Coordinates of C-alpha atoms in Angstrom, one line a residue:
M1 CA 0.2 0.0 -0.1
M2 CA 1.4 3.6 -0.8
K3 CA 1.6 6.2 1.8
K4 CA -0.7 9.1 1.3
V5 CA 1.3 12.3 0.9
T6 CA -0.6 15.5 2.5
I7 CA 0.4 18.7 1.0
Q8 CA -0.1 21.5 3.3
Q9 CA -0.2 25.2 1.7
L10 CA 1.1 28.0 4.0
S11 CA -0.1 31.5 3.7
P12 CA 2.4 34.4 3.7
G13 CA 3.9 35.0 7.0
Q14 CA 3.4 31.4 8.0
Y15 CA 6.3 28.9 8.8
R16 CA 6.5 25.1 9.7
I17 CA 9.3 22.8 11.2
H18 CA 11.3 21.3 8.5
R19 CA 12.4 17.7 9.6
F20 CA 15.9 16.4 7.6
P21 CA 15.5 12.9 6.5
P22 CA 18.0 10.6 8.2
I23 CA 21.5 10.0 7.1
A24 CA 21.3 6.3 7.0
D25 CA 18.7 3.5 7.9
P26 CA 19.4 2.2 11.2
V27 CA 20.9 -1.4 11.0
N28 CA 19.5 -4.3 12.8
H29 CA 22.2 -6.8 13.9
H30 CA 21.2 -10.6 14.1
P31 CA 22.4 -12.1 16.9
S32 CA 24.7 -14.6 15.0
D33 CA 26.9 -11.7 13.4
G34 CA 28.8 -11.3 16.4
F35 CA 27.2 -8.1 17.6
G36 CA 24.5 -9.4 19.3
D37 CA 22.2 -7.6 21.4
G38 CA 24.7 -5.7 23.3
D39 CA 25.3 -2.2 23.7
P40 CA 25.4 -0.2 20.3
A41 CA 27.9 2.1 21.5
L42 CA 30.4 -0.7 22.8
N43 CA 29.8 -2.6 19.2
W44 CA 30.7 0.7 17.5
Q45 CA 33.8 0.9 19.5
D46 CA 34.8 -2.9 18.7
S47 CA 34.2 -2.1 15.1
Q48 CA 36.4 1.2 15.1
F49 CA 39.3 -0.9 16.8
E50 CA 39.4 -3.6 14.6
L51 CA 39.3 -1.2 11.6
Q52 CA 42.0 0.9 12.7
Q53 CA 43.9 -2.4 13.6
K54 CA 43.6 -3.5 9.7
L55 CA 44.7 0.1 8.9
D56 CA 47.7 -0.3 10.9
E57 CA 48.6 -3.7 9.8
G58 CA 47.9 -2.4 5.8
F59 CA 50.0 0.4 6.8
Q60 CA 52.9 -1.7 8.1
Q61 CA 52.6 -4.1 5.1
G62 CA 52.9 -1.3 2.8
L63 CA 55.6 0.2 4.6
A64 CA 57.8 -3.1 4.7
K65 CA 57.2 -3.8 0.9
G66 CA 57.9 -0.4 0.0
F67 CA 61.0 -0.5 2.3
D68 CA 62.1 -4.0 0.3
E69 CA 61.3 -2.7 -2.9
G70 CA 63.4 0.6 -2.3
I71 CA 66.3 -1.5 -1.1
A72 CA 66.1 -3.6 -4.0
Q73 CA 65.9 -0.6 -6.3
G74 CA 68.9 1.2 -4.4
V75 CA 71.2 -2.0 -4.8
D76 CA 70.1 -2.5 -8.5
Q77 CA 71.0 1.3 -9.4
G78 CA 73.9 1.5 -6.9
H79 CA 75.4 -1.8 -8.6
Q80 CA 74.5 -0.5 -12.2
R81 CA 76.2 3.4 -11.0
G82 CA 79.4 1.1 -9.7
L83 CA 79.5 -1.2 -12.7
L84 CA 79.6 2.4 -14.9
E85 CA 82.2 4.1 -12.6
G86 CA 84.6 1.3 -12.5
R87 CA 84.4 1.0 -16.1
K88 CA 85.3 4.2 -16.6
E89 CA 87.9 4.2 -14.2
G90 CA 89.4 1.1 -15.2
F91 CA 89.2 2.3 -19.0
Q92 CA 91.3 5.5 -18.0
Q93 CA 93.8 3.8 -15.9
G94 CA 94.4 1.1 -18.5
F95 CA 94.5 3.9 -21.0
A96 CA 97.3 5.9 -19.1
Q97 CA 99.1 2.9 -18.5
G98 CA 99.3 1.6 -21.7
E99 CA 100.1 5.2 -23.1
L100 CA 103.2 5.4 -20.7
A101 CA 104.2 1.9 -21.8
G102 CA 103.8 2.9 -25.4
Q103 CA 106.0 5.9 -24.9
E104 CA 108.7 3.8 -23.2
V105 CA 108.5 1.3 -25.8
F106 CA 108.6 3.9 -28.3
S107 CA 111.6 5.9 -26.8
Q108 CA 113.7 2.7 -26.3
A109 CA 112.9 2.2 -30.2
V110 CA 113.9 5.7 -31.5
R111 CA 117.3 5.7 -29.4
P112 CA 119.1 3.7 -32.2
V113 CA 117.7 5.7 -34.8
E114 CA 118.6 9.2 -32.9
K115 CA 122.3 7.7 -32.5
I116 CA 122.0 7.3 -36.5
L117 CA 120.7 10.7 -37.0
F118 CA 123.6 12.3 -34.6
E119 CA 126.4 10.5 -36.3
L120 CA 125.1 11.1 -40.1
E121 CA 124.8 14.8 -38.9
E122 CA 128.1 14.8 -37.5
W123 CA 129.6 13.4 -40.8
H124 CA 127.7 16.0 -43.0
Q125 CA 129.1 18.8 -40.8
E126 CA 132.3 17.1 -41.5
K127 CA 132.2 16.9 -44.7
D128 CA 130.9 20.5 -45.2
K129 CA 133.9 21.7 -43.1
Q130 CA 136.3 19.9 -45.4
Q131 CA 134.7 21.3 -48.4
R132 CA 134.8 25.1 -47.1
Q133 CA 138.3 24.4 -45.9
L134 CA 139.2 22.8 -49.5
I135 CA 137.8 26.2 -50.9
C136 CA 139.8 28.2 -48.7
D137 CA 143.1 26.5 -49.8
L138 CA 141.7 26.5 -53.4
V139 CA 141.4 30.6 -53.1
Q140 CA 144.7 30.7 -51.3
K141 CA 146.7 29.0 -53.7
V142 CA 144.9 30.6 -56.8
S143 CA 145.6 34.2 -55.2
Q144 CA 149.3 33.1 -54.7
Q145 CA 149.7 32.0 -58.2
V146 CA 148.0 35.4 -59.4
I147 CA 150.3 37.6 -57.1
R148 CA 153.4 35.7 -58.2
A149 CA 152.4 36.0 -61.9
E150 CA 151.6 39.9 -61.3
L151 CA 155.1 40.4 -59.5
T152 CA 156.9 38.6 -62.1
L153 CA 155.2 41.0 -64.7
M154 CA 155.5 44.3 -62.5
P155 CA 158.4 43.2 -59.5
Q156 CA 158.5 47.3 -58.6
Q157 CA 154.9 46.7 -57.0
I158 CA 156.5 45.3 -54.1
F159 CA 158.0 48.6 -53.2
A160 CA 154.3 49.9 -52.7
L161 CA 154.0 47.7 -49.7
V162 CA 157.4 49.0 -48.5
D163 CA 156.0 52.4 -48.8
E164 CA 153.0 51.5 -47.2
A165 CA 154.7 49.8 -44.3
L166 CA 157.3 52.8 -43.6
E167 CA 154.1 55.2 -43.2
A168 CA 152.9 52.8 -40.4
I169 CA 156.5 52.6 -38.4
P170 CA 156.7 55.4 -36.3
G171 CA 159.9 58.0 -36.0
K172 CA 162.3 58.8 -38.5
T173 CA 164.2 56.0 -40.3
E174 CA 167.7 56.5 -41.2
K175 CA 168.8 52.9 -42.3
I176 CA 166.4 50.6 -44.4
I177 CA 167.5 46.9 -45.3
I178 CA 165.2 45.1 -47.7
E179 CA 165.2 41.5 -47.8
L180 CA 164.0 39.8 -51.0
N181 CA 163.9 36.5 -52.7
P182 CA 166.7 36.6 -55.2
Q183 CA 164.8 36.0 -58.0
D184 CA 163.0 39.3 -57.3
I185 CA 166.0 41.2 -56.9
D186 CA 167.3 40.2 -60.5
R187 CA 163.9 41.2 -62.0
I188 CA 164.0 44.7 -60.2
H189 CA 167.5 45.2 -61.7
T190 CA 166.4 44.2 -65.2
I191 CA 163.8 46.9 -65.2
N192 CA 166.5 49.3 -63.9
K193 CA 164.2 50.6 -61.1
S194 CA 165.7 53.7 -59.0
L195 CA 165.5 53.2 -55.4
P196 CA 166.0 55.7 -52.6
E197 CA 169.6 56.1 -51.4
A198 CA 168.6 55.0 -47.6
W199 CA 167.2 51.7 -49.1
K200 CA 169.4 48.4 -49.4
L201 CA 168.3 45.5 -50.9
I202 CA 169.6 42.2 -49.7
A203 CA 168.8 38.9 -51.4
N204 CA 167.5 35.9 -48.9
P205 CA 166.8 32.8 -50.3
E206 CA 164.6 31.6 -47.6
L207 CA 162.2 34.3 -48.8
P208 CA 159.6 33.0 -51.4
V209 CA 158.9 34.9 -54.4
G210 CA 157.0 37.8 -53.5
G211 CA 158.3 37.9 -50.1
C212 CA 159.8 40.9 -48.5
L213 CA 161.5 41.7 -45.0
L214 CA 161.3 45.0 -43.8
I215 CA 164.4 46.1 -41.5
T216 CA 164.5 49.5 -39.8
D217 CA 166.5 50.9 -36.7
N218 CA 163.2 50.7 -34.9
A219 CA 161.5 47.7 -36.4
E220 CA 161.3 44.7 -38.5
A221 CA 158.1 43.7 -40.4
D222 CA 157.2 41.2 -42.9
V223 CA 155.4 43.1 -45.8
G224 CA 155.4 40.4 -48.3
C225 CA 152.4 39.3 -50.3
D226 CA 152.2 35.8 -48.8
A227 CA 152.0 37.5 -45.2
R228 CA 149.2 39.4 -46.3
L229 CA 147.5 36.7 -48.2
E230 CA 147.6 34.5 -45.2
A231 CA 145.8 37.2 -43.1
C232 CA 143.2 37.4 -45.5
I233 CA 142.9 33.8 -45.6
E234 CA 142.6 33.4 -42.0
N235 CA 139.9 36.2 -41.9
V236 CA 138.2 34.0 -44.8
Q237 CA 138.4 30.8 -42.6
Q238 CA 137.3 32.4 -39.4
H239 CA 134.0 33.1 -41.5
L240 CA 133.5 30.3 -43.8
V241 CA 134.9 27.4 -41.6
E242 CA 134.9 28.1 -38.1
Q243 CA 131.5 29.2 -38.1
N244 CA 129.9 25.8 -38.8
Q245 CA 129.8 24.2 -34.7
P246 CA 129.4 20.5 -34.4
L247 CA 126.5 19.3 -32.9
E248 CA 126.8 19.4 -28.9
T249 CA 123.7 17.1 -28.1
P250 CA 122.0 14.1 -30.0
I251 CA 119.1 14.8 -32.0
N252 CA 115.6 13.9 -30.1
V253 CA 113.0 12.2 -31.8
E254 CA 110.0 13.3 -30.7
Q255 CA 106.5 11.2 -30.8
E256 CA 103.6 13.0 -32.5
P257 CA 100.4 12.7 -30.2
D258 CA 97.9 10.1 -31.8
D259 CA 94.7 11.8 -32.4
Q260 CA 93.0 8.4 -32.5
N261 CA 94.0 7.4 -29.0
H262 CA 92.8 10.9 -27.7
A263 CA 89.7 10.4 -29.6
S264 CA 88.8 7.2 -28.2
K265 CA 89.7 8.4 -24.7
G266 CA 87.1 10.9 -25.3
E267 CA 84.5 8.4 -26.5
G268 CA 85.4 6.0 -23.4
E269 CA 84.8 8.8 -20.9

């Protein structure tokens, strides 16, 4: 049977009390469900206690499970990271040790090459020095031949050297002795070269052709062509021969950096 609903109409200014419906229907417990016919407040407290106890058990189980999973995940991540760091460190150490070992092997291998290069450079410098000396000797011999040929044609040129030497000697000279090679004296007499009265020519077989020894009261000087030529040749040798200094230390063969090794090292890192 359906309930009869009565609708009450209110006039303006009237009111009535509103009754809110119950939140939930009352639960009627059966004696067999464990609650019995006891005090409802005690039954509610027991149910709340059991609920809280189950919540605590679930929380502890979740906490333990999360802890175990966190430990397992942390161990796995730590293992992976440690393995990666170990590989990286091992690669770097191995690369450094291999590089040092390679440099040592290279150094031992190039030592004979350094010795050969040093000996080859020494030989090259010695041959170059010998060639320079041969050039100086050739220049000296050619110059001597040219000077002697010139003096043979014009022996009076030697007196120009005597005049130059006398100007360099300090003080006034009363007595002048000029020693010449006998061949030069014969050529001078042949051309009837007139000499100053203070000059006295003396033949000296020990002097070479073109040689001239000047003797005065205050000094004695070799004014021959050979002496001047030797001074010039010594100057040439000083700049041409002695300028080439020998090696003092062996040649060092340096190892070029290996770009591929550095590239591999960068990839490993």
